[in-house]
């Protein structure tokens, strides 16, 4: 499957810093960052899909897979057509998608996952604090309420965490998510730079997912 997007996944619980790190990485030439949650948040909230997003996200639930994958695909296509994202030059850095094993299955024909960076923060309460701080700063309804944050965590543990097992252990790297953004970035770069370099030097094989 030669036309799949060459991809790095930023993986981790809500509040682990995927968005922050993805944004920084996306500033580096050769990396293209896309946050699924951010794409949802920029939708017209009076449109059908915008309403669906609000209905689920305000409860801390996942938007149904068919809606999510279709929106993601259309969004990627638009960015490619506009040459904003150049698949032959840029490694795609995805954050917030795939969010469950079914999405990982559906995306298999679109992305070739070269690396999964798992941002690990052992202190759940610390991450919940981060979410509350961000909710105040960014006016995010989903993280403003304690019960919604807790629900997001439950969904992560039940539905999202198993996505790690979908990919070969060989391509999963654990990175300590505790520390300053610069320190966390330093650790992420140690893993992603070699992948980017080899990606542009060799044509990598596609066989990174488990059968
Ligand atoms: P995030 O900013 O990644 O935490 O996403 C915010 C909200 O957007 C989530 O709680 C979901 O309601 C929705 N969302 C984002 N990405 C996905 C996805 N891949 N699948 C389903 N829902 C998603």
PDB file of C-alpha atoms and ligand atoms in Angstrom:
ATOM      1  CA  UNK A   1       0.000   0.000   0.000  1.00  0.00           C
ATOM      2  CA  UNK A   2       2.340   2.772  -1.196  1.00  0.00           C
ATOM      3  CA  UNK A   3      -0.015   5.716  -0.747  1.00  0.00           C
ATOM      4  CA  UNK A   4      -0.497   5.551   2.966  1.00  0.00           C
ATOM      5  CA  UNK A   5       0.509   8.611   4.998  1.00  0.00           C
ATOM      6  CA  UNK A   6       3.765   8.010   6.856  1.00  0.00           C
ATOM      7  CA  UNK A   7       2.724   8.652  10.419  1.00  0.00           C
ATOM      8  CA  UNK A   8       3.836   9.115  14.006  1.00  0.00           C
ATOM      9  CA  UNK A   9       1.149   8.798  16.671  1.00  0.00           C
ATOM     10  CA  UNK A  10       1.265  10.898  19.806  1.00  0.00           C
ATOM     11  CA  UNK A  11      -0.490   8.747  22.338  1.00  0.00           C
ATOM     12  CA  UNK A  12      -1.455   9.340  25.961  1.00  0.00           C
ATOM     13  CA  UNK A  13      -4.163  10.079  28.470  1.00  0.00           C
ATOM     14  CA  UNK A  14      -6.104  13.346  28.539  1.00  0.00           C
ATOM     15  CA  UNK A  15      -3.773  16.000  29.943  1.00  0.00           C
ATOM     16  CA  UNK A  16      -0.539  14.155  29.075  1.00  0.00           C
ATOM     17  CA  UNK A  17       0.552  16.958  26.731  1.00  0.00           C
ATOM     18  CA  UNK A  18      -0.079  15.474  23.278  1.00  0.00           C
ATOM     19  CA  UNK A  19      -1.480  18.731  21.923  1.00  0.00           C
ATOM     20  CA  UNK A  20       1.331  20.880  23.325  1.00  0.00           C
ATOM     21  CA  UNK A  21       4.033  18.584  21.994  1.00  0.00           C
ATOM     22  CA  UNK A  22       2.270  18.047  18.676  1.00  0.00           C
ATOM     23  CA  UNK A  23       2.035  21.785  18.104  1.00  0.00           C
ATOM     24  CA  UNK A  24       5.746  22.275  18.790  1.00  0.00           C
ATOM     25  CA  UNK A  25       6.744  19.339  16.591  1.00  0.00           C
ATOM     26  CA  UNK A  26       4.506  20.649  13.829  1.00  0.00           C
ATOM     27  CA  UNK A  27       6.653  23.801  13.705  1.00  0.00           C
ATOM     28  CA  UNK A  28       9.700  21.751  12.705  1.00  0.00           C
ATOM     29  CA  UNK A  29      10.149  21.361   8.929  1.00  0.00           C
ATOM     30  CA  UNK A  30       9.393  17.802   7.888  1.00  0.00           C
ATOM     31  CA  UNK A  31       6.688  17.255  10.511  1.00  0.00           C
ATOM     32  CA  UNK A  32       3.012  17.969  10.036  1.00  0.00           C
ATOM     33  CA  UNK A  33       0.787  17.976  13.110  1.00  0.00           C
ATOM     34  CA  UNK A  34      -2.912  17.279  13.154  1.00  0.00           C
ATOM     35  CA  UNK A  35      -5.012  17.125  16.300  1.00  0.00           C
ATOM     36  CA  UNK A  36      -8.347  15.429  15.790  1.00  0.00           C
ATOM     37  CA  UNK A  37      -9.924  17.266  18.735  1.00  0.00           C
ATOM     38  CA  UNK A  38      -8.792  20.596  17.312  1.00  0.00           C
ATOM     39  CA  UNK A  39     -10.310  19.803  13.919  1.00  0.00           C
ATOM     40  CA  UNK A  40     -13.582  19.009  15.679  1.00  0.00           C
ATOM     41  CA  UNK A  41     -13.411  22.238  17.677  1.00  0.00           C
ATOM     42  CA  UNK A  42     -13.003  24.359  14.532  1.00  0.00           C
ATOM     43  CA  UNK A  43     -16.209  22.975  12.978  1.00  0.00           C
ATOM     44  CA  UNK A  44     -19.254  25.182  12.640  1.00  0.00           C
ATOM     45  CA  UNK A  45     -21.085  24.147  15.791  1.00  0.00           C
ATOM     46  CA  UNK A  46     -24.470  24.776  14.189  1.00  0.00           C
ATOM     47  CA  UNK A  47     -23.750  22.231  11.400  1.00  0.00           C
ATOM     48  CA  UNK A  48     -24.934  18.612  11.725  1.00  0.00           C
ATOM     49  CA  UNK A  49     -21.446  17.321  12.454  1.00  0.00           C
ATOM     50  CA  UNK A  50     -20.696  20.250  14.775  1.00  0.00           C
ATOM     51  CA  UNK A  51     -23.802  19.430  16.782  1.00  0.00           C
ATOM     52  CA  UNK A  52     -22.842  15.740  16.916  1.00  0.00           C
ATOM     53  CA  UNK A  53     -19.400  16.719  18.193  1.00  0.00           C
ATOM     54  CA  UNK A  54     -20.862  18.921  20.948  1.00  0.00           C
ATOM     55  CA  UNK A  55     -23.361  16.252  21.928  1.00  0.00           C
ATOM     56  CA  UNK A  56     -20.585  13.713  22.614  1.00  0.00           C
ATOM     57  CA  UNK A  57     -17.657  15.883  23.712  1.00  0.00           C
ATOM     58  CA  UNK A  58     -19.724  17.761  26.303  1.00  0.00           C
ATOM     59  CA  UNK A  59     -20.241  14.400  28.033  1.00  0.00           C
ATOM     60  CA  UNK A  60     -16.621  13.321  27.695  1.00  0.00           C
ATOM     61  CA  UNK A  61     -17.598  10.637  25.158  1.00  0.00           C
ATOM     62  CA  UNK A  62     -16.081   9.786  21.806  1.00  0.00           C
ATOM     63  CA  UNK A  63     -17.781  10.937  18.623  1.00  0.00           C
ATOM     64  CA  UNK A  64     -18.967   7.812  16.689  1.00  0.00           C
ATOM     65  CA  UNK A  65     -16.228   6.193  14.625  1.00  0.00           C
ATOM     66  CA  UNK A  66     -17.863   6.513  11.201  1.00  0.00           C
ATOM     67  CA  UNK A  67     -18.362  10.287  11.641  1.00  0.00           C
ATOM     68  CA  UNK A  68     -14.852  10.735  13.032  1.00  0.00           C
ATOM     69  CA  UNK A  69     -12.993   8.779  10.380  1.00  0.00           C
ATOM     70  CA  UNK A  70     -14.945  10.373   7.539  1.00  0.00           C
ATOM     71  CA  UNK A  71     -14.248  13.852   8.878  1.00  0.00           C
ATOM     72  CA  UNK A  72     -10.572  13.039   9.418  1.00  0.00           C
ATOM     73  CA  UNK A  73     -10.221  11.616   5.896  1.00  0.00           C
ATOM     74  CA  UNK A  74     -11.891  14.627   4.285  1.00  0.00           C
ATOM     75  CA  UNK A  75      -9.781  16.983   6.343  1.00  0.00           C
ATOM     76  CA  UNK A  76      -6.548  15.206   5.400  1.00  0.00           C
ATOM     77  CA  UNK A  77      -7.561  15.203   1.757  1.00  0.00           C
ATOM     78  CA  UNK A  78      -8.243  18.953   1.816  1.00  0.00           C
ATOM     79  CA  UNK A  79      -4.899  19.696   3.485  1.00  0.00           C
ATOM     80  CA  UNK A  80      -3.122  17.538   0.890  1.00  0.00           C
ATOM     81  CA  UNK A  81      -4.871  19.170  -2.060  1.00  0.00           C
ATOM     82  CA  UNK A  82      -3.965  22.602  -0.679  1.00  0.00           C
ATOM     83  CA  UNK A  83      -0.347  21.418  -0.321  1.00  0.00           C
ATOM     84  CA  UNK A  84      -0.478  22.432   3.309  1.00  0.00           C
ATOM     85  CA  UNK A  85       0.507  18.864   4.143  1.00  0.00           C
ATOM     86  CA  UNK A  86       2.914  17.237   1.678  1.00  0.00           C
ATOM     87  CA  UNK A  87       2.883  13.463   2.181  1.00  0.00           C
ATOM     88  CA  UNK A  88       6.115  12.950   0.228  1.00  0.00           C
ATOM     89  CA  UNK A  89       8.036  15.373   2.458  1.00  0.00           C
ATOM     90  CA  UNK A  90       6.297  15.492   5.806  1.00  0.00           C
ATOM     91  CA  UNK A  91       5.836  12.948   8.521  1.00  0.00           C
ATOM     92  CA  UNK A  92       2.289  13.161   9.763  1.00  0.00           C
ATOM     93  CA  UNK A  93       2.061  13.607  13.534  1.00  0.00           C
ATOM     94  CA  UNK A  94      -1.401  12.605  14.688  1.00  0.00           C
ATOM     95  CA  UNK A  95      -2.745  13.351  18.112  1.00  0.00           C
ATOM     96  CA  UNK A  96      -6.085  12.160  19.422  1.00  0.00           C
ATOM     97  CA  UNK A  97      -6.703   9.660  16.662  1.00  0.00           C
ATOM     98  CA  UNK A  98      -7.065   6.657  16.497  1.00  0.00           C
ATOM     99  CA  UNK A  99      -8.940   6.720  19.790  1.00  0.00           C
ATOM    100  CA  UNK A 100     -10.093   3.101  19.879  1.00  0.00           C
ATOM    101  CA  UNK A 101      -9.155  -0.185  18.214  1.00  0.00           C
ATOM    102  CA  UNK A 102     -11.951   0.073  15.655  1.00  0.00           C
ATOM    103  CA  UNK A 103     -10.602   3.455  14.483  1.00  0.00           C
ATOM    104  CA  UNK A 104      -7.103   1.948  14.282  1.00  0.00           C
ATOM    105  CA  UNK A 105      -8.529  -0.785  12.031  1.00  0.00           C
ATOM    106  CA  UNK A 106     -10.352   1.711   9.836  1.00  0.00           C
ATOM    107  CA  UNK A 107      -7.244   3.885   9.495  1.00  0.00           C
ATOM    108  CA  UNK A 108      -4.945   1.009   8.581  1.00  0.00           C
ATOM    109  CA  UNK A 109      -5.488   1.552   4.884  1.00  0.00           C
ATOM    110  CA  UNK A 110      -4.726   5.284   5.175  1.00  0.00           C
ATOM    111  CA  UNK A 111      -1.731   5.477   7.503  1.00  0.00           C
ATOM    112  CA  UNK A 112       1.526   3.625   7.905  1.00  0.00           C
ATOM    113  CA  UNK A 113       2.430   3.995  11.568  1.00  0.00           C
ATOM    114  CA  UNK A 114       6.201   4.233  11.939  1.00  0.00           C
ATOM    115  CA  UNK A 115       6.255   5.133  15.613  1.00  0.00           C
ATOM    116  CA  UNK A 116       3.898   5.459  18.561  1.00  0.00           C
ATOM    117  CA  UNK A 117       5.120   7.940  21.181  1.00  0.00           C
ATOM    118  CA  UNK A 118       3.360   7.097  24.418  1.00  0.00           C
ATOM    119  CA  UNK A 119       3.422  10.056  26.808  1.00  0.00           C
ATOM    120  CA  UNK A 120       3.332   8.534  30.255  1.00  0.00           C
ATOM    121  CA  UNK A 121       2.362  10.368  33.414  1.00  0.00           C
ATOM    122  CA  UNK A 122       1.939   8.060  36.384  1.00  0.00           C
ATOM    123  CA  UNK A 123       0.103  10.698  38.415  1.00  0.00           C
ATOM    124  CA  UNK A 124      -3.517  10.776  37.276  1.00  0.00           C
ATOM    125  CA  UNK A 125      -4.458  13.606  39.667  1.00  0.00           C
ATOM    126  CA  UNK A 126      -1.642  15.763  38.265  1.00  0.00           C
ATOM    127  CA  UNK A 127      -3.035  15.306  34.756  1.00  0.00           C
ATOM    128  CA  UNK A 128      -6.534  16.126  35.932  1.00  0.00           C
ATOM    129  CA  UNK A 129      -5.139  19.347  37.436  1.00  0.00           C
ATOM    130  CA  UNK A 130      -3.523  20.161  34.071  1.00  0.00           C
ATOM    131  CA  UNK A 131      -6.892  19.673  32.347  1.00  0.00           C
ATOM    132  CA  UNK A 132      -8.621  22.045  34.754  1.00  0.00           C
ATOM    133  CA  UNK A 133      -5.950  24.712  34.215  1.00  0.00           C
ATOM    134  CA  UNK A 134      -6.271  24.331  30.437  1.00  0.00           C
ATOM    135  CA  UNK A 135     -10.069  24.513  30.582  1.00  0.00           C
ATOM    136  CA  UNK A 136      -9.814  27.906  32.252  1.00  0.00           C
ATOM    137  CA  UNK A 137      -7.213  29.152  29.772  1.00  0.00           C
ATOM    138  CA  UNK A 138      -8.795  27.812  26.574  1.00  0.00           C
ATOM    139  CA  UNK A 139     -12.447  27.995  27.536  1.00  0.00           C
ATOM    140  CA  UNK A 140     -12.983  24.282  26.904  1.00  0.00           C
ATOM    141  CA  UNK A 141     -16.390  23.108  28.041  1.00  0.00           C
ATOM    142  CA  UNK A 142     -15.373  19.427  28.174  1.00  0.00           C
ATOM    143  CA  UNK A 143     -12.662  19.962  30.762  1.00  0.00           C
ATOM    144  CA  UNK A 144     -14.469  22.539  32.865  1.00  0.00           C
ATOM    145  CA  UNK A 145     -16.553  19.996  34.766  1.00  0.00           C
ATOM    146  CA  UNK A 146     -15.041  17.463  37.102  1.00  0.00           C
ATOM    147  CA  UNK A 147     -17.497  14.729  36.070  1.00  0.00           C
ATOM    148  CA  UNK A 148     -16.702  15.227  32.367  1.00  0.00           C
ATOM    149  CA  UNK A 149     -12.956  15.043  33.021  1.00  0.00           C
ATOM    150  CA  UNK A 150     -13.472  11.803  34.983  1.00  0.00           C
ATOM    151  CA  UNK A 151     -15.593  10.397  32.146  1.00  0.00           C
ATOM    152  CA  UNK A 152     -12.881  11.297  29.611  1.00  0.00           C
ATOM    153  CA  UNK A 153     -10.460   9.326  31.738  1.00  0.00           C
ATOM    154  CA  UNK A 154     -12.741   6.303  31.936  1.00  0.00           C
ATOM    155  CA  UNK A 155     -13.162   6.358  28.167  1.00  0.00           C
ATOM    156  CA  UNK A 156      -9.385   6.601  27.762  1.00  0.00           C
ATOM    157  CA  UNK A 157      -8.731   3.631  30.024  1.00  0.00           C
ATOM    158  CA  UNK A 158     -11.428   1.431  28.520  1.00  0.00           C
ATOM    159  CA  UNK A 159     -11.374   2.351  24.828  1.00  0.00           C
ATOM    160  CA  UNK A 160      -8.169   4.203  23.980  1.00  0.00           C
ATOM    161  CA  UNK A 161      -5.492   2.457  26.034  1.00  0.00           C
ATOM    162  CA  UNK A 162      -6.006  -0.889  24.184  1.00  0.00           C
ATOM    163  CA  UNK A 163      -4.937   0.869  20.952  1.00  0.00           C
ATOM    164  CA  UNK A 164      -1.337   0.463  22.184  1.00  0.00           C
ATOM    165  CA  UNK A 165      -1.654  -3.296  21.695  1.00  0.00           C
ATOM    166  CA  UNK A 166      -2.833  -2.843  18.139  1.00  0.00           C
ATOM    167  CA  UNK A 167       0.675  -1.810  17.102  1.00  0.00           C
ATOM    168  CA  UNK A 168       3.838  -3.814  17.326  1.00  0.00           C
ATOM    169  CA  UNK A 169       5.733  -3.296  20.605  1.00  0.00           C
ATOM    170  CA  UNK A 170       8.792  -2.581  18.448  1.00  0.00           C
ATOM    171  CA  UNK A 171       7.423   0.756  17.334  1.00  0.00           C
ATOM    172  CA  UNK A 172       6.072   1.950  20.701  1.00  0.00           C
ATOM    173  CA  UNK A 173       8.280   4.317  22.747  1.00  0.00           C
ATOM    174  CA  UNK A 174       7.414   5.426  26.242  1.00  0.00           C
ATOM    175  CA  UNK A 175       8.279   9.020  27.094  1.00  0.00           C
ATOM    176  CA  UNK A 176       8.014  10.552  30.549  1.00  0.00           C
ATOM    177  CA  UNK A 177       5.373  13.266  30.252  1.00  0.00           C
ATOM    178  CA  UNK A 178       6.315  14.884  33.566  1.00  0.00           C
ATOM    179  CA  UNK A 179       8.547  17.939  33.315  1.00  0.00           C
ATOM    180  CA  UNK A 180       8.778  21.143  31.335  1.00  0.00           C
ATOM    181  CA  UNK A 181       7.515  21.096  27.736  1.00  0.00           C
ATOM    182  CA  UNK A 182      11.124  21.592  26.584  1.00  0.00           C
ATOM    183  CA  UNK A 183      12.343  18.561  28.559  1.00  0.00           C
ATOM    184  CA  UNK A 184       9.511  16.356  27.293  1.00  0.00           C
ATOM    185  CA  UNK A 185      10.199  17.588  23.764  1.00  0.00           C
ATOM    186  CA  UNK A 186      13.870  16.668  24.135  1.00  0.00           C
ATOM    187  CA  UNK A 187      12.872  13.086  24.926  1.00  0.00           C
ATOM    188  CA  UNK A 188      10.364  12.907  22.078  1.00  0.00           C
ATOM    189  CA  UNK A 189      12.948  14.196  19.592  1.00  0.00           C
ATOM    190  CA  UNK A 190      15.353  11.417  20.573  1.00  0.00           C
ATOM    191  CA  UNK A 191      12.811   8.966  19.180  1.00  0.00           C
ATOM    192  CA  UNK A 192      11.277  10.806  16.258  1.00  0.00           C
ATOM    193  CA  UNK A 193      14.362  12.331  14.626  1.00  0.00           C
ATOM    194  CA  UNK A 194      15.936   8.959  13.687  1.00  0.00           C
ATOM    195  CA  UNK A 195      12.595   7.851  12.252  1.00  0.00           C
ATOM    196  CA  UNK A 196      12.303  11.009  10.175  1.00  0.00           C
ATOM    197  CA  UNK A 197      15.879  10.690   8.924  1.00  0.00           C
ATOM    198  CA  UNK A 198      15.503   7.068   7.908  1.00  0.00           C
ATOM    199  CA  UNK A 199      12.114   7.822   6.416  1.00  0.00           C
ATOM    200  CA  UNK A 200      13.643  10.251   3.962  1.00  0.00           C
ATOM    201  CA  UNK A 201      16.703   8.162   3.235  1.00  0.00           C
ATOM    202  CA  UNK A 202      15.106   4.767   2.675  1.00  0.00           C
ATOM    203  CA  UNK A 203      11.733   3.671   1.544  1.00  0.00           C
ATOM    204  CA  UNK A 204      10.608   1.993   4.739  1.00  0.00           C
ATOM    205  CA  UNK A 205       8.697  -1.218   4.655  1.00  0.00           C
ATOM    206  CA  UNK A 206       5.022  -1.115   5.499  1.00  0.00           C
ATOM    207  CA  UNK A 207       4.959  -4.035   7.849  1.00  0.00           C
ATOM    208  CA  UNK A 208       4.830  -2.264  11.197  1.00  0.00           C
ATOM    209  CA  UNK A 209       1.345  -3.173  12.363  1.00  0.00           C
ATOM    210  CA  UNK A 210       0.505  -6.521  13.782  1.00  0.00           C
ATOM    211  CA  UNK A 211      -1.385  -8.761  11.332  1.00  0.00           C
TER     212      UNK A 211
HETATM  213  P1  LIG B   1      -9.228  16.049  22.504  1.00  0.00           P
HETATM  214  O1  LIG B   1      -8.968  17.492  22.258  1.00  0.00           O
HETATM  215  O2  LIG B   1      -8.348  15.151  21.701  1.00  0.00           O
HETATM  216  O3  LIG B   1      -9.214  15.693  23.956  1.00  0.00           O
HETATM  217  O4  LIG B   1     -10.721  15.773  21.981  1.00  0.00           O
HETATM  218  C1  LIG B   1     -11.836  16.445  22.510  1.00  0.00           C
HETATM  219  C2  LIG B   1     -13.091  15.651  22.213  1.00  0.00           C
HETATM  220  O5  LIG B   1     -13.236  15.529  20.789  1.00  0.00           O
HETATM  221  C3  LIG B   1     -13.112  14.230  22.722  1.00  0.00           C
HETATM  222  O6  LIG B   1     -13.517  14.128  24.061  1.00  0.00           O
HETATM  223  C4  LIG B   1     -14.109  13.579  21.777  1.00  0.00           C
HETATM  224  O7  LIG B   1     -15.438  13.918  22.117  1.00  0.00           O
HETATM  225  C5  LIG B   1     -13.768  14.255  20.461  1.00  0.00           C
HETATM  226  N1  LIG B   1     -12.737  13.498  19.719  1.00  0.00           N
HETATM  227  C6  LIG B   1     -11.480  13.907  19.419  1.00  0.00           C
HETATM  228  N2  LIG B   1     -10.819  12.963  18.730  1.00  0.00           N
HETATM  229  C7  LIG B   1     -11.684  11.924  18.596  1.00  0.00           C
HETATM  230  C8  LIG B   1     -11.611  10.648  17.980  1.00  0.00           C
HETATM  231  N3  LIG B   1     -10.500  10.215  17.363  1.00  0.00           N
HETATM  232  N4  LIG B   1     -12.700   9.852  18.039  1.00  0.00           N
HETATM  233  C9  LIG B   1     -13.835  10.246  18.619  1.00  0.00           C
HETATM  234  N5  LIG B   1     -13.973  11.426  19.243  1.00  0.00           N
HETATM  235  C10 LIG B   1     -12.916  12.268  19.226  1.00  0.00           C
END
